[in-house]
Coordinates of C-alpha atoms in Angstrom, one line a residue:
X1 CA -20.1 23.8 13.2
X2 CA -19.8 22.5 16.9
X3 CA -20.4 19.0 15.9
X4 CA -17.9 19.6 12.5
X5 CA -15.2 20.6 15.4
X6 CA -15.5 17.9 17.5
X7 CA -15.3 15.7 14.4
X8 CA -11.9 16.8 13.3
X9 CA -10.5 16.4 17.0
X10 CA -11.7 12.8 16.4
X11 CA -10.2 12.2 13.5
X12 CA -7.0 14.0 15.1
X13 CA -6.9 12.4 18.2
X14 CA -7.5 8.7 16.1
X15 CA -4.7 9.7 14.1
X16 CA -2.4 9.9 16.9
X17 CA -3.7 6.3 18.3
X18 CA -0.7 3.7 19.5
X19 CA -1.3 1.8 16.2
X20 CA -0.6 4.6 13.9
X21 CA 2.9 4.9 16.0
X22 CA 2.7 1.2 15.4
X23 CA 2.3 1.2 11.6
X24 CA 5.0 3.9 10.6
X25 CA 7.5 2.4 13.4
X26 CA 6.9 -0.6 11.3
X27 CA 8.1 1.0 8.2
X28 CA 11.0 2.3 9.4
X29 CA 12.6 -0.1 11.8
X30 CA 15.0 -1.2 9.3
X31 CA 17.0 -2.0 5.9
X32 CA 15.9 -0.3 3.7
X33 CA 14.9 2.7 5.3
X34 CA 18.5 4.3 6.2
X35 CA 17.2 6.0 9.2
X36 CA 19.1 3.9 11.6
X37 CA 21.9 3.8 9.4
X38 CA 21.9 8.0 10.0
X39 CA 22.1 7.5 13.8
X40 CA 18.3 8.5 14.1
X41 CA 17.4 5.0 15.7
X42 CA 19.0 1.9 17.4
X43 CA 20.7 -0.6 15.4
X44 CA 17.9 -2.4 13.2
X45 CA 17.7 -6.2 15.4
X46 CA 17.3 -3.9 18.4
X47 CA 13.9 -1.7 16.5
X48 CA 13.0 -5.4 15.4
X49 CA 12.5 -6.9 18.8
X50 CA 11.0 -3.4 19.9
X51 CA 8.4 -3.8 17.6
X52 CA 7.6 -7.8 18.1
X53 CA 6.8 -6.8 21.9
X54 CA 5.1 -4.2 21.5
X55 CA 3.0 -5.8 18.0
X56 CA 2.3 -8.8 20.8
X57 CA 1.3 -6.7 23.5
X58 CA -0.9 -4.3 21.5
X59 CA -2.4 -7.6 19.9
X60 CA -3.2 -9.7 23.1
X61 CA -3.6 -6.6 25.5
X62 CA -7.0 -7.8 27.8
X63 CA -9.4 -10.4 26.2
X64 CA -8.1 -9.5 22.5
X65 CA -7.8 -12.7 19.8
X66 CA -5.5 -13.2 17.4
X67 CA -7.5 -13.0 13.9
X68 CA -6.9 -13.5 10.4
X69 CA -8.2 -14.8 7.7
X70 CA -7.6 -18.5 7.0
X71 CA -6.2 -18.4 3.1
X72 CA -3.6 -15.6 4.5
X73 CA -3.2 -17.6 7.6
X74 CA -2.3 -21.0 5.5
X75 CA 0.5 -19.0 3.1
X76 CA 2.0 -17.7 6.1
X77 CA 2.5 -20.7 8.0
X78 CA 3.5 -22.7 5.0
X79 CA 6.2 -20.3 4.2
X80 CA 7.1 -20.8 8.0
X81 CA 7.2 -24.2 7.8
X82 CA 9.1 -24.3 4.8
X83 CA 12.0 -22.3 6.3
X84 CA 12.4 -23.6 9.6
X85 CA 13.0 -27.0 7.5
X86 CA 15.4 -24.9 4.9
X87 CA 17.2 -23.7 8.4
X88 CA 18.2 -27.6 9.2
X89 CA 18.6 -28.7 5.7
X90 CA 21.5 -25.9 5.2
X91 CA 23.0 -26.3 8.4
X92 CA 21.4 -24.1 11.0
X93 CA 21.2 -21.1 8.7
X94 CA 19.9 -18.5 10.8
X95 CA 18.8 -16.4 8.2
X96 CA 15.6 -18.5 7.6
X97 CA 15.0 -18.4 11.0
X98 CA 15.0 -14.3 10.8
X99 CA 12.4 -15.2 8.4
X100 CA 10.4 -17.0 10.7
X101 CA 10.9 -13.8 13.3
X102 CA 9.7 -11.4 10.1
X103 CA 6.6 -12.9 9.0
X104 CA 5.4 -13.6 12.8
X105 CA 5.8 -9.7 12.9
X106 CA 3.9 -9.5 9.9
X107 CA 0.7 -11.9 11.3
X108 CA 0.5 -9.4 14.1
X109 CA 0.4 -5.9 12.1
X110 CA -2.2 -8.3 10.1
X111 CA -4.2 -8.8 12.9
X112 CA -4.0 -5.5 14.5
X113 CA -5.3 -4.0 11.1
X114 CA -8.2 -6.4 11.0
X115 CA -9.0 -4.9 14.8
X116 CA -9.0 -1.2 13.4
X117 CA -11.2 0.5 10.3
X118 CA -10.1 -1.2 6.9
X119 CA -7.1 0.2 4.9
X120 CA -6.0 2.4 8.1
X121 CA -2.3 0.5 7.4
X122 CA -2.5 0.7 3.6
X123 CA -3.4 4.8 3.8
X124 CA -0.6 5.2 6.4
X125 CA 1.6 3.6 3.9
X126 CA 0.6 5.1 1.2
X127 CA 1.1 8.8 2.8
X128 CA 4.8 7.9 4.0
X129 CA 5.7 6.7 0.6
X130 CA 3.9 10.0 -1.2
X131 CA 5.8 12.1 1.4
X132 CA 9.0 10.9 0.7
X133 CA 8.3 11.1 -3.0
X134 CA 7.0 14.6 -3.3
X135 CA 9.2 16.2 -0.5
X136 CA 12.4 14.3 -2.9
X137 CA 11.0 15.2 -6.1
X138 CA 11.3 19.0 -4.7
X139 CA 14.9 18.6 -3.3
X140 CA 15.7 17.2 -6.5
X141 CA 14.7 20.4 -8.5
X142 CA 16.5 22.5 -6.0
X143 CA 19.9 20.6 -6.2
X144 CA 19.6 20.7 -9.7
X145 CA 19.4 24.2 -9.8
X146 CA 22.4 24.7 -7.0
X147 CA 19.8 25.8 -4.3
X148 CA 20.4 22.7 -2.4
X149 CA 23.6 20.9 -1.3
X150 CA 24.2 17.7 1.4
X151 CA 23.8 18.2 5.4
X152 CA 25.5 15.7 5.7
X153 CA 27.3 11.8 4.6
X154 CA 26.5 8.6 6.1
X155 CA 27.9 5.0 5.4
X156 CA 25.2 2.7 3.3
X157 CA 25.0 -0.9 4.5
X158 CA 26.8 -1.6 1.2
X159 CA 29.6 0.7 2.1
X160 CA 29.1 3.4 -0.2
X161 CA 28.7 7.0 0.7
X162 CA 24.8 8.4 1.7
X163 CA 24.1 11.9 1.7
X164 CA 21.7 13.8 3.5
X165 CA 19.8 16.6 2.2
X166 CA 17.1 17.4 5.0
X167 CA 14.1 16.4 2.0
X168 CA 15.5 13.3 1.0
X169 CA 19.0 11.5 1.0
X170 CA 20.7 9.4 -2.1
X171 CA 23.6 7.3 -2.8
X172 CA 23.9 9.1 -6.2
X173 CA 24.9 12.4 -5.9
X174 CA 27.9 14.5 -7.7
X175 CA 27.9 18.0 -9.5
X176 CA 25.5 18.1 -11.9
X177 CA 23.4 14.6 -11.1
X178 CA 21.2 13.9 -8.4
X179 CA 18.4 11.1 -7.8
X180 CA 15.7 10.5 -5.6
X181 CA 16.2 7.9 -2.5
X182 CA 13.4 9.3 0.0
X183 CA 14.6 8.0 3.2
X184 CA 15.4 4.9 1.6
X185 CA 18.9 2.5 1.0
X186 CA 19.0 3.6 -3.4
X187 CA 16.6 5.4 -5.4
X188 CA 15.6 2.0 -6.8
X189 CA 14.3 1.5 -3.4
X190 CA 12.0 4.6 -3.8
X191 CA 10.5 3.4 -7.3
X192 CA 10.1 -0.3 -6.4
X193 CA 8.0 0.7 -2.7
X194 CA 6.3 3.7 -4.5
X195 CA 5.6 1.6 -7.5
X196 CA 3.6 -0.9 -4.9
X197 CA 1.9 2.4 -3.3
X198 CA 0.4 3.5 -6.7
X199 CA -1.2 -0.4 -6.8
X200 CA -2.3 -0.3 -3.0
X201 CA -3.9 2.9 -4.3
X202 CA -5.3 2.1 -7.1
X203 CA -6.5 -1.1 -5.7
X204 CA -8.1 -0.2 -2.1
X205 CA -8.3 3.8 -2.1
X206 CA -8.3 5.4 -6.0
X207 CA -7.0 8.7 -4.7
X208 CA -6.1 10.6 -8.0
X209 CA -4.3 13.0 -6.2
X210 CA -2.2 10.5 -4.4
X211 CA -1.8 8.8 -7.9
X212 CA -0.8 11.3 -10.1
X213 CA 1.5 12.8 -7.2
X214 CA 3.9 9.1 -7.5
X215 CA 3.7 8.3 -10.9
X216 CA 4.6 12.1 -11.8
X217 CA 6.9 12.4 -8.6
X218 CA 8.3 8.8 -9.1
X219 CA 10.2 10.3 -12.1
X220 CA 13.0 12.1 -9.7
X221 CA 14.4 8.2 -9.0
X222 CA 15.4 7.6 -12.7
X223 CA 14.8 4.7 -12.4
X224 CA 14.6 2.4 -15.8
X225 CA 12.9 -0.4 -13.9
X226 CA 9.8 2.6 -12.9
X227 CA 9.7 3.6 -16.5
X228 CA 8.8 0.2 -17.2
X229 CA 6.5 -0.6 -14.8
X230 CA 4.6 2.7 -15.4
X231 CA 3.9 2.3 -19.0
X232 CA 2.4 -1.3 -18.1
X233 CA 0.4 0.2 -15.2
X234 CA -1.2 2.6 -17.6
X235 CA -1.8 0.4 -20.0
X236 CA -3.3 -2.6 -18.3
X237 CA -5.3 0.1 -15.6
X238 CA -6.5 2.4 -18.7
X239 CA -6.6 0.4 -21.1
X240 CA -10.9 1.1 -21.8
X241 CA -10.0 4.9 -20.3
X242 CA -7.4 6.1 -23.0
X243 CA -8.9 9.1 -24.1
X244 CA -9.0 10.2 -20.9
X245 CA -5.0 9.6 -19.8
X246 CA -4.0 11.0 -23.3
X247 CA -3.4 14.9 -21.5
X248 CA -1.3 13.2 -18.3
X249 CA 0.5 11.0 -20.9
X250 CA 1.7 13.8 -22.7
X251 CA 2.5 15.7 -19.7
X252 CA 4.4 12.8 -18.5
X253 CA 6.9 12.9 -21.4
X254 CA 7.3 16.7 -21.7
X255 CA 8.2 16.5 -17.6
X256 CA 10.7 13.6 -18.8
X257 CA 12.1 15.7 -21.4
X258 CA 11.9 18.8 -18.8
X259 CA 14.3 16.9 -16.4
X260 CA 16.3 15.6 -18.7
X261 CA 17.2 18.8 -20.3
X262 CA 19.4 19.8 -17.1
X263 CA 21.9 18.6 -18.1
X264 CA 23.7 15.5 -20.6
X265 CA 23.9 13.2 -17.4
X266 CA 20.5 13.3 -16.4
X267 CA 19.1 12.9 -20.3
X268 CA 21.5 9.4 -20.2
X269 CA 20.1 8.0 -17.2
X270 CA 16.5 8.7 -18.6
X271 CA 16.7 8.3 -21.9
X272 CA 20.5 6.8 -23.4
X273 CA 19.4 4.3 -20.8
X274 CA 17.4 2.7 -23.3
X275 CA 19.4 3.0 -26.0
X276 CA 20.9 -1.1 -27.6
X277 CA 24.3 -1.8 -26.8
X278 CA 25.7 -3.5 -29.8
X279 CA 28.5 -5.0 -27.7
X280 CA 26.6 -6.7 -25.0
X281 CA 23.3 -7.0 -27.1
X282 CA 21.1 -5.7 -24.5
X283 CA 19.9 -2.3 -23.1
X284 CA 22.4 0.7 -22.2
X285 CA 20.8 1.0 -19.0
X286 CA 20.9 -2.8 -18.2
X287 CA 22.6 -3.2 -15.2
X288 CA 21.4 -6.8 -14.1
X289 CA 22.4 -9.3 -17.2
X290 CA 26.4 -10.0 -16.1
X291 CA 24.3 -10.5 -12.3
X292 CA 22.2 -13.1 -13.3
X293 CA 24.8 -14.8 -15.1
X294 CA 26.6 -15.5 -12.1
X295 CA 23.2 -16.4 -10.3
X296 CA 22.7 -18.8 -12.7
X297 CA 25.9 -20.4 -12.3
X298 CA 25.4 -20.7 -8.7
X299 CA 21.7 -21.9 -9.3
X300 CA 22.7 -24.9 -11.2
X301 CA 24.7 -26.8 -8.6
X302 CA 21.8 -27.1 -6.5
X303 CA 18.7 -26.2 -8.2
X304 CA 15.9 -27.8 -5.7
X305 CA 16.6 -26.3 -2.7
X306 CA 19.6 -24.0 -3.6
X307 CA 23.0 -22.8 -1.5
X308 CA 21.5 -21.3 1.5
X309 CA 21.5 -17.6 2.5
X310 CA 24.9 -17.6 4.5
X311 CA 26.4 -19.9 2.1
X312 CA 25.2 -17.8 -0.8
X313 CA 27.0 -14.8 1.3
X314 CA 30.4 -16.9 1.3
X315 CA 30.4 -18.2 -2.2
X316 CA 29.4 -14.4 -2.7
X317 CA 32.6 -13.4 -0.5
X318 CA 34.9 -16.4 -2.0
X319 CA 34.2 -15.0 -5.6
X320 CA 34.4 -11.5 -4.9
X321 CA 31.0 -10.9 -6.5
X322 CA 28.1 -9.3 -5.8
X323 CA 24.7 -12.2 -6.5
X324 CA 21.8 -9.9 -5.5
X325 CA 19.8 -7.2 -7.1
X326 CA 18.7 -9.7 -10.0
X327 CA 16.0 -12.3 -11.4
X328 CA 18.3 -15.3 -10.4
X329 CA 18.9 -14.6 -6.9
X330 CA 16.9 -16.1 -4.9
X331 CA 16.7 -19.5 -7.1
X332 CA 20.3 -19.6 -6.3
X333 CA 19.6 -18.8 -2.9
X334 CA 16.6 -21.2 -2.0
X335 CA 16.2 -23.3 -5.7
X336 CA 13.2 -23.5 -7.1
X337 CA 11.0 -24.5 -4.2
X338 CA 12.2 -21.4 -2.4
X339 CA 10.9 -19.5 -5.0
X340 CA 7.5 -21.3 -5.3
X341 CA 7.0 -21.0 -1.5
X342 CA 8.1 -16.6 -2.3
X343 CA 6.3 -16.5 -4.8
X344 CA 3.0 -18.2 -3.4
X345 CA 0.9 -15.1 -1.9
X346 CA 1.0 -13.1 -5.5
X347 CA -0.2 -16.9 -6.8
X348 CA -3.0 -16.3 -4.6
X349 CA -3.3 -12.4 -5.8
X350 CA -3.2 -13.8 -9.5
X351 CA -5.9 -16.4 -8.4
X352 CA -8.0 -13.3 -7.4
X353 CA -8.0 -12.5 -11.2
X354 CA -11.3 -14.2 -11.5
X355 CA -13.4 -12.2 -9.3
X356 CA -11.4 -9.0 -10.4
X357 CA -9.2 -8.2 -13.6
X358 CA -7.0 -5.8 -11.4
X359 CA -5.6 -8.4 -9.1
X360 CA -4.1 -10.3 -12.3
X361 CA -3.0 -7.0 -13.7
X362 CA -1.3 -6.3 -10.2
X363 CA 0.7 -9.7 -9.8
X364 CA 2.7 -8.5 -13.8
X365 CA 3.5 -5.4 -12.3
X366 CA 4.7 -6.8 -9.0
X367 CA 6.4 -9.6 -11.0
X368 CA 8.7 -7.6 -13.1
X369 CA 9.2 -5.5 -10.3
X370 CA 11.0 -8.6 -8.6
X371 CA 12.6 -9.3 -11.5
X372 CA 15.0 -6.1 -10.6
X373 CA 14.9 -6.1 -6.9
X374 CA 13.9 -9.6 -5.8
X375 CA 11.4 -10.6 -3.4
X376 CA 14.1 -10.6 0.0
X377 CA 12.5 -12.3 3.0
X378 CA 15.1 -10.6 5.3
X379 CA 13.5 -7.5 5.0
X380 CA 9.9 -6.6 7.4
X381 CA 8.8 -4.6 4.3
X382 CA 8.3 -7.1 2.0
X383 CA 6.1 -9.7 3.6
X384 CA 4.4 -6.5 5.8
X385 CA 3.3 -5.3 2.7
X386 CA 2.6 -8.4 0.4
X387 CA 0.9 -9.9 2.9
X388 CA -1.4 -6.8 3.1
X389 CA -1.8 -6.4 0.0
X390 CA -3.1 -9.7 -0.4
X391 CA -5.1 -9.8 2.3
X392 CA -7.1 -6.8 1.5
X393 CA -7.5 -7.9 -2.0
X394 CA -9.4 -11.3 -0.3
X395 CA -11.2 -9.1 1.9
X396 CA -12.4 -7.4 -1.0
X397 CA -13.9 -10.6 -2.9
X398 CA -15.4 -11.8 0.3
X399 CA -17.0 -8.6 0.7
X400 CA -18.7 -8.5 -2.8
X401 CA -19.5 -12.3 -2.6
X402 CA -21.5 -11.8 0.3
X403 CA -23.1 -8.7 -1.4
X404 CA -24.3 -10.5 -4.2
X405 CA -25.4 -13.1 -2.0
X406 CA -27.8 -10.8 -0.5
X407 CA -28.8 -9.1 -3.4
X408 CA -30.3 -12.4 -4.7
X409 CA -34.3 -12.1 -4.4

């Protein structure tokens, strides 16, 4: 019983280790996690430098190397490479070199969680993200029912209102309608990180608990893209299982049908959502088709390398339209090498596909996820965790080559 005790202090006192502070820091430094938007922490350039220093310093501290593997390694410094040349091509665009800034932050969390025990940074993430999810999913309920009403409003970066509710915040709130944000910018957000979080699990960890508390918490965001992506997850993930998922399925729907039965509002953003509209001869809940048409527009006049981030800002500003949040974006933002080069680690996860079927059933699901909230090199959270993601998924195939090699007589 001694020895059980001084066990749990070690996993305690672990927990609390500078990397852990490191890792969650890490996650919400920045867009989209609204945190500094709420006043809670500096503005996000200042918690960006913050963390490069103190990444660096935890990295190089004494006779520490930098380590990582070389395939990661190569993606990373050709994406690098690629933008520091897209940063003199469209006129000193300083945008790609923020992207330079965010992927050397992202090496360093790489190499800090090869120095530590495997999927430390993947767990921590996954625990944020299930936090957020299950803590919303409650204040949901209980603002549905009139038990639970704002703290307080805070300004989005996109101008609209945020509101606070101590479990969760969202940008879509009025009487009668509420979704799930976490502590992120949109409930979209939410679904699209905790949609990744249900693959790192699945992948790296297969906690069921952890599992079933996204995909059935994940439902609070109403979001149509989540739906989507769900139904492929459990089809491609279960497909020689199905017997077994039949009971979660059907309590899947029937807590659908439960949430949507609050009221008419919340039945149309689950369910009228995928209703045809005649008139524009696409889904009722399709809010990205007029987007990419402008995207597309804006692609064609310079399809290799395309406008530029600022200059996709001003023809953005000049139009008096909004480009992002669509399948187009960044084509018309960086052409179609751009999107290679974006694209090129979840190449490398599909390449995987070979030594596992899961990696190639991973890079759909992250695929159509981009489709509806693309791939935006601006952010720390999306190389952080793509680049984890696919590193852990190497590590993984190196590890069971080198079995098999030993198992040989």
């Amino acid at each position: 019983q001694r020895q059980m005790c001084i066990r749990d202090r070690n996993k305690l006192s672990s927990f609390f280790r500078f990397r852990y502070l490191l890792y969650f820091f890490s996650l919400i430094a920045g867009w989209p996690c609204v945190f500094y938007l709420m006043g809670w922490l500096p503005h996000y350039t200042i918690n960006y430098v913050i963390l490069f220093i103190l990444t660096f310093g935890y990295v190089f501290w004494g006779k520490n190397t930098f380590i990582i593997p070389k395939p990661i390694a190569i993606l990373i410094g050709l994406q690098c490479m690629v933008w520091c040349i897209y940063f003199i091509i469209h006129g000193f665009d300083t945008s790609y070199l923020t992207r330079v800034f965010m992927l050397c932050v992202t090496s360093l969390i790489l190499a800090i969680q090869l120095k530590s025990p495997r999927l430390e940074f993947i767990k921590a993430y996954n625990f944020w993200i299930t936090f957020q999810v299950v803590a919303g999913a409650i204040g949901f309920v209980l603002v549905l029912g009139g038990i639970l009403r704002p703290f307080f409003e805070f300004q989005e970066m996109d101008m609209r209102t945020g509101y606070f509710f101590g479990l969760f915040t969202s940008n879509a709130y009025s009487d009668g309608f509420i979704r799930n944000a976490g502590f992120f910018d949109e409930p979209g957000a939410l679904a699209f990180w905790g949609m990744i979080a249900l693959l790192m699990n699945k992948l790296y960890v297969d906690n069921h608990k952890i599992e079933l508390a996204l995909i059935f918490g994940l439902i609070s965001t109403l979001s149509m893209a989540y739906f989507i992506q769900i139904v492929l997850y459990l089809w491609l993930f279960y497909k020689g299982k199905r017997l077994k998922i039949v009971f979660p399925v059907l309590l899947f729907i029937a807590t659908l049908k439960g949430v949507a039965s609050f009221n008419d509002r919340i039945d149309q953003a689950i369910f009228g959502r995928f209703e045809y509209n005649e008139k524009k001869g696409t889904l009722a809940g399709d809010n990205r088709s007029d987007l990419m048409d402008v995207c597309w527009d804006i692609f064609k006049t310079a399809p290799i390398i395309g406008q530029g981030g600022q200059h996709l800002i001003e023809i953005s500003k000049e139009k008096q339209l909004f480009v992002g949040a669509n399948a187009y974006m960044t084509l018309a933002c960086d052409g179609i090498i751009g999107q290679l080069i974006i694209w090129s680690p979840f190449f490398f996860l599909y390449s995987l596909r070979k030594y596992s079927r899961k990696y190639g059933w991973a890079f759909w699901i992250l695929i159509i996820g981009f489709l509806q909230r693309p791939y935006d090199c601006n952010q720390l959270l999306f190389p952080l965790v793509s680049f984890t993601l696919i590193m852990h998924a190497y590590l993984n195939v190196q590890s069971s080559k080198q079995n098999i090699k030993y198992a040989r007589p």
